[in-house]
Coordinates of C-alpha atoms in Angstrom, one line a residue:
M1 CA -6.4 19.8 -16.6
A2 CA -5.4 22.1 -19.4
T3 CA -7.3 23.8 -22.2
E4 CA -6.8 23.9 -26.0
R5 CA -4.5 21.1 -26.9
A6 CA -4.0 22.9 -30.2
A7 CA -2.6 25.9 -28.3
T8 CA 0.5 24.0 -27.0
N9 CA -1.4 22.4 -24.2
R10 CA -1.2 25.4 -21.9
R11 CA -3.5 25.5 -18.9
R12 CA -3.8 29.3 -19.1
P13 CA -4.0 31.7 -22.0
L14 CA -0.7 32.2 -23.8
A15 CA -0.7 35.9 -23.1
L16 CA 0.1 35.2 -19.5
F17 CA 3.3 33.5 -20.4
V18 CA 5.4 36.5 -21.2
G19 CA 9.1 36.9 -21.3
A20 CA 9.4 38.4 -17.8
L21 CA 7.8 35.2 -16.4
V22 CA 10.4 33.1 -18.1
A23 CA 13.1 35.0 -16.4
V24 CA 11.4 34.6 -13.0
V25 CA 11.0 30.9 -13.6
I26 CA 14.7 30.5 -14.5
A27 CA 15.7 32.4 -11.4
A28 CA 13.4 30.7 -8.9
G29 CA 12.5 27.4 -10.4
V30 CA 15.0 25.4 -8.3
V31 CA 13.8 27.0 -5.1
V32 CA 10.1 26.3 -6.0
V33 CA 10.9 22.6 -6.7
A34 CA 12.9 22.2 -3.5
T35 CA 10.3 23.8 -1.2
R36 CA 7.2 22.3 -2.8
A37 CA 8.2 18.7 -3.3
G38 CA 5.4 16.4 -2.2
G39 CA 3.3 19.5 -1.2
D40 CA 4.3 19.0 2.5
S41 CA 6.9 21.8 3.0
S42 CA 5.2 24.5 5.0
P43 CA 1.6 23.8 3.9
A44 CA -0.9 26.5 4.4
P45 CA -3.3 25.9 7.3
P46 CA -6.6 24.2 6.2
P47 CA -9.8 26.2 6.4
S48 CA -11.3 26.3 9.9
A49 CA -14.4 24.3 10.8
R50 CA -16.2 27.7 11.3
T51 CA -15.2 28.9 7.9
L52 CA -16.4 25.7 6.2
A53 CA -19.7 25.8 8.0
A54 CA -20.3 29.3 6.8
E55 CA -19.3 28.5 3.3
L56 CA -21.5 25.4 3.3
A57 CA -24.5 27.5 4.2
R58 CA -23.8 29.8 1.2
A59 CA -23.4 26.8 -1.1
R60 CA -27.0 25.8 -0.1
R61 CA -28.5 29.0 -1.3
P62 CA -30.8 29.0 -4.3
D63 CA -29.2 28.9 -7.7
P64 CA -31.8 30.1 -10.2
A65 CA -29.6 29.5 -13.2
V66 CA -29.7 25.8 -12.6
P67 CA -33.0 23.8 -13.0
V68 CA -34.3 21.7 -10.1
A69 CA -33.9 18.0 -10.8
T70 CA -37.1 16.1 -11.1
T71 CA -35.5 12.8 -10.0
H72 CA -34.4 12.1 -6.4
R73 CA -31.8 9.4 -6.3
F74 CA -28.7 11.5 -5.6
D75 CA -28.3 13.3 -2.2
A76 CA -26.8 16.7 -2.8
G77 CA -26.6 17.5 0.9
R78 CA -24.5 14.4 1.5
A79 CA -22.3 15.3 -1.5
L80 CA -21.6 18.8 -0.2
E81 CA -20.7 17.3 3.2
L82 CA -18.2 15.1 1.4
V83 CA -16.7 18.3 -0.3
R84 CA -16.4 19.8 3.2
M85 CA -14.7 16.7 4.5
Q86 CA -12.0 17.0 1.8
L87 CA -11.5 20.7 2.2
A88 CA -11.0 20.4 5.9
V89 CA -7.8 18.5 5.1
G90 CA -6.5 21.6 3.3
Q91 CA -4.3 21.5 0.2
R92 CA -3.6 17.8 -0.7
P93 CA -1.3 17.3 -3.7
S94 CA -0.2 13.9 -4.8
G95 CA 2.3 12.3 -2.6
S96 CA 1.5 14.5 0.4
R97 CA 0.8 13.3 3.9
R98 CA -2.5 15.2 3.8
L99 CA -3.7 13.2 0.8
A100 CA -2.6 10.0 2.4
R101 CA -4.7 10.7 5.4
L102 CA -7.7 11.5 3.3
R103 CA -7.3 8.5 1.1
T104 CA -8.4 6.1 3.9
R105 CA -11.6 8.0 4.4
L106 CA -12.4 8.1 0.7
L107 CA -11.6 4.4 0.3
A108 CA -14.0 3.4 3.0
R109 CA -16.9 5.0 1.0
L110 CA -16.3 3.0 -2.1
P111 CA -18.1 -0.3 -2.6
Q112 CA -15.5 -3.1 -2.5
G113 CA -13.0 -0.3 -2.4
R114 CA -9.3 -1.0 -3.0
R115 CA -6.1 0.9 -3.7
E116 CA -4.3 0.4 -7.0
P117 CA -0.7 1.7 -7.2
V118 CA -0.1 4.1 -10.0
A119 CA 2.6 2.4 -12.1
G120 CA 5.8 4.3 -12.3
H121 CA 4.9 6.8 -9.5
P122 CA 5.6 5.4 -6.0
G123 CA 3.3 6.7 -3.4
L124 CA 0.4 7.4 -5.7
Y125 CA -2.7 5.3 -5.7
N126 CA -5.9 5.2 -7.6
L127 CA -8.9 4.2 -5.5
V128 CA -11.4 1.8 -7.2
G129 CA -14.9 0.8 -6.1
R130 CA -16.9 -1.8 -8.0
L131 CA -20.5 -3.0 -8.4
P132 CA -20.0 -6.4 -10.1
G133 CA -21.5 -7.4 -13.4
R134 CA -20.5 -8.3 -16.9
L135 CA -17.8 -6.7 -18.9
P136 CA -17.1 -4.3 -20.5
A137 CA -17.4 -2.1 -17.4
V138 CA -18.8 1.4 -17.3
V139 CA -16.6 3.9 -15.3
L140 CA -17.4 7.1 -13.4
A141 CA -14.1 8.8 -12.4
A142 CA -12.7 12.0 -10.8
H143 CA -9.3 13.0 -9.6
Y144 CA -8.8 13.5 -5.8
D145 CA -5.5 15.4 -5.7
T146 CA -5.1 19.2 -5.8
Q147 CA -2.6 21.5 -7.4
I148 CA 0.7 22.2 -5.7
E149 CA 0.3 25.9 -6.5
P150 CA -1.0 28.4 -5.5
R151 CA -0.3 27.8 -1.8
G152 CA -3.5 27.3 0.1
F153 CA -5.4 26.0 -3.0
V154 CA -8.1 23.6 -1.7
G155 CA -10.0 22.8 -4.9
A156 CA -13.6 22.8 -4.0
N157 CA -14.7 22.4 -7.6
D158 CA -11.3 21.0 -8.8
S159 CA -12.0 18.3 -7.9
A160 CA -13.4 17.8 -4.4
A161 CA -16.9 18.1 -6.0
G162 CA -16.1 15.5 -8.7
T163 CA -14.9 13.2 -6.0
A164 CA -18.0 13.8 -3.9
V165 CA -20.2 13.1 -7.0
V166 CA -18.4 9.8 -7.6
L167 CA -18.8 8.7 -3.9
E168 CA -22.4 9.7 -3.6
A169 CA -23.3 8.2 -7.0
A170 CA -21.7 4.9 -5.8
R171 CA -23.9 5.0 -2.7
A172 CA -27.0 5.8 -4.7
L173 CA -26.5 3.1 -7.3
G174 CA -25.4 0.6 -4.7
R175 CA -28.7 1.0 -2.9
A176 CA -30.8 0.3 -6.0
A177 CA -31.9 -3.1 -7.2
R178 CA -29.3 -4.7 -9.5
P179 CA -30.7 -5.3 -12.9
T180 CA -30.6 -8.8 -14.4
D181 CA -27.4 -9.3 -16.4
A182 CA -26.1 -5.9 -15.4
R183 CA -22.8 -4.5 -16.6
E184 CA -20.1 -3.9 -14.0
V185 CA -19.8 -0.3 -12.7
R186 CA -16.6 1.1 -11.5
F187 CA -16.1 4.2 -9.4
V188 CA -12.5 5.4 -9.8
L189 CA -10.7 8.2 -7.9
L190 CA -7.6 9.1 -9.8
D191 CA -4.4 10.3 -8.2
G192 CA -1.8 12.5 -9.9
E193 CA -4.0 14.4 -12.3
E194 CA -2.3 17.7 -11.4
L195 CA 1.3 18.4 -12.1
P196 CA 4.1 17.1 -9.9
P197 CA 6.9 19.3 -8.5
G198 CA 8.9 20.5 -11.5
G199 CA 6.1 19.6 -13.9
D200 CA 5.8 21.8 -17.0
D201 CA 2.5 23.5 -17.4
A202 CA 3.1 23.8 -21.2
H203 CA 3.3 20.0 -21.4
F204 CA 0.5 19.1 -19.0
E205 CA -0.6 16.0 -21.0
R206 CA 3.0 14.7 -20.7
D207 CA 3.6 15.5 -17.0
G208 CA 0.1 15.3 -15.5
L209 CA -2.7 12.7 -15.8
R210 CA -0.6 10.1 -14.1
G211 CA -3.4 8.2 -12.5
S212 CA -5.6 8.0 -15.6
K213 CA -2.7 7.0 -17.8
A214 CA -1.9 4.2 -15.5
Y215 CA -5.5 3.0 -15.1
A216 CA -6.2 3.2 -18.9
A217 CA -3.0 1.3 -19.6
A218 CA -3.9 -1.5 -17.2
H219 CA -7.7 -1.8 -17.8
A220 CA -8.7 -0.4 -21.2
G221 CA -9.6 -3.8 -22.5
E222 CA -12.1 -4.2 -19.7
L223 CA -13.9 -0.9 -20.2
G224 CA -16.8 0.1 -22.4
A225 CA -17.4 3.7 -21.4
V226 CA -15.8 6.3 -19.1
A227 CA -17.2 9.6 -17.7
V228 CA -14.9 12.0 -15.9
A229 CA -16.4 14.5 -13.5
D230 CA -14.4 17.7 -13.1
Y231 CA -15.7 21.3 -12.3
V232 CA -19.2 19.9 -12.0
A233 CA -20.7 22.0 -9.1
G234 CA -20.1 25.7 -9.7
R235 CA -23.0 28.1 -9.4
G236 CA -24.8 28.6 -12.7
L237 CA -23.4 25.3 -13.9
R238 CA -23.2 24.6 -17.7
L239 CA -21.6 21.4 -19.1
P240 CA -21.3 21.7 -22.9
R241 CA -19.6 18.8 -24.7
E242 CA -15.9 19.0 -24.3
R243 CA -14.7 19.1 -27.9
Q244 CA -12.8 15.8 -27.8
S245 CA -15.4 13.8 -25.8
D246 CA -17.0 10.9 -27.6
L247 CA -20.2 12.3 -29.2
P248 CA -22.5 9.2 -28.9
L249 CA -21.5 8.7 -25.2
W250 CA -22.0 12.4 -24.5
S251 CA -25.4 12.2 -26.1
R252 CA -26.4 9.5 -23.7
V253 CA -25.2 11.5 -20.8
A254 CA -27.2 14.5 -22.0
A255 CA -30.2 12.2 -22.5
A256 CA -29.9 11.2 -18.9
A257 CA -29.9 14.9 -17.9
G258 CA -33.1 15.4 -19.9
R259 CA -34.7 12.5 -18.0
A260 CA -33.7 14.1 -14.7
G261 CA -35.2 17.5 -15.8
V262 CA -31.8 19.2 -16.0
G263 CA -31.2 19.1 -19.7
R264 CA -30.5 22.8 -19.7
V265 CA -27.3 22.2 -17.9
F266 CA -26.0 20.3 -21.0
P267 CA -26.2 22.9 -23.9
V268 CA -26.0 21.6 -27.4
E269 CA -22.9 23.6 -28.4
D270 CA -19.4 22.3 -27.9
G271 CA -17.0 23.7 -25.3
P272 CA -13.2 24.0 -25.7
A273 CA -10.9 21.0 -25.9
I274 CA -9.4 20.3 -22.5
V275 CA -6.4 18.2 -21.6
D276 CA -8.0 16.1 -18.8
D277 CA -8.3 12.6 -17.4
H278 CA -10.5 11.4 -20.3
L279 CA -7.7 11.6 -22.8
P280 CA -5.8 8.5 -21.9
F281 CA -9.0 6.4 -22.2
L282 CA -9.8 8.0 -25.6
E283 CA -6.3 7.3 -26.8
A284 CA -6.7 3.6 -25.7
G285 CA -9.8 3.3 -27.7
V286 CA -12.4 3.6 -24.9
P287 CA -15.3 6.0 -25.4
A288 CA -14.9 8.7 -22.8
V289 CA -16.4 12.1 -21.9
D290 CA -15.2 15.0 -19.8
L291 CA -17.8 16.8 -17.8
I292 CA -16.2 20.2 -17.1
D293 CA -17.5 23.8 -16.8
W294 CA -14.4 25.6 -18.1
D295 CA -16.2 28.9 -17.6
Y296 CA -16.0 28.5 -13.8
P297 CA -14.6 31.9 -12.8
Y298 CA -12.5 30.7 -9.8
K299 CA -10.6 27.8 -11.5
Q300 CA -7.0 27.1 -10.5
G301 CA -7.0 29.8 -7.8
T302 CA -7.5 30.1 -4.1
G303 CA -11.0 31.4 -4.8
D304 CA -12.1 27.9 -5.6
R305 CA -13.8 27.4 -2.2
L306 CA -17.0 25.7 -0.9
E307 CA -19.0 28.9 -1.0
R308 CA -18.5 29.0 -4.8
L309 CA -20.4 25.8 -5.2
S310 CA -24.2 25.2 -5.5
A311 CA -26.3 22.4 -4.0
R312 CA -28.6 22.6 -7.1
A313 CA -25.6 22.3 -9.4
I314 CA -24.0 19.3 -7.7
D315 CA -27.5 17.7 -7.6
A316 CA -28.0 18.2 -11.3
T317 CA -24.7 16.5 -12.1
G318 CA -25.3 13.7 -9.6
E319 CA -28.9 13.0 -10.8
T320 CA -27.6 13.0 -14.4
L321 CA -24.8 10.6 -13.7
V322 CA -26.8 8.2 -11.5
G323 CA -29.4 8.0 -14.3
W324 CA -26.7 7.6 -16.9
L325 CA -24.9 4.8 -15.0
D326 CA -28.1 3.0 -14.5
A327 CA -28.9 3.1 -18.2
E328 CA -25.4 2.1 -19.1
R329 CA -25.3 -1.0 -16.9
R330 CA -28.6 -2.2 -18.7
R331 CA -27.1 -1.8 -22.2

């Protein structure tokens, strides 16, 4: 994802893109593209089981800045284990063998799960689960690929946590009694959110978001609401409304947070505008929101590890979204 569409869609502050960097890119760009294609050339070793166990223990520490949820439908412990499962694979960009191996494990955890090819991008697949009901469907989505750079990036919050929230929310809602005349609920794991080899960070909306563009193009007419979970489990979590997110829909998500006792996580002020997977749905006329804590201090770097997450934060997000989905399918 990228911040501030008005500021040329850059994912990082403009000050970082100085003239010297342009010269470096021109000199080395061909080498980078050649060695990073598909993310499989000399990948960094994944975190060890011992490292992940220690980081998981730290993620379970108290997080006083995040309120304790008063509902108990979402299992934060299981969600953190799902994060650990993804991180154990290591860096997993779109088109890589690592992501292909993980895909099977994710798909098995989705109700009525199936692969859907990303049109125009061979080897990329969105993963779609479904609880049947009437249309238009309500969608909870996250991307499951990681950045190609920096080397060794495992993306605990970006977006292994979002993927885990989608999977565990699907499990929680699937175990609940189905309301009479319920709306269909879809759980979508999007491939190709991050830039491909040779993609232009200054044109992230053009080169990234491949899975969400394809899914919106194919299914917008079947959808009534979409929530995207991205950066939803960092310590001290705050999820202000992303500036472009549909206001009535965001208000319903925030109301669900209030019912779960975690309304403080959703402050009333707007956050920055972010180029993320909700945009193709908005552009197709589908109300959509992006749940993203852009103040997460470890974003887009190798510091985005399991120990930076918080069980209380992922629980606040999960309880909110399970409550929101349950309310939406009754509308």
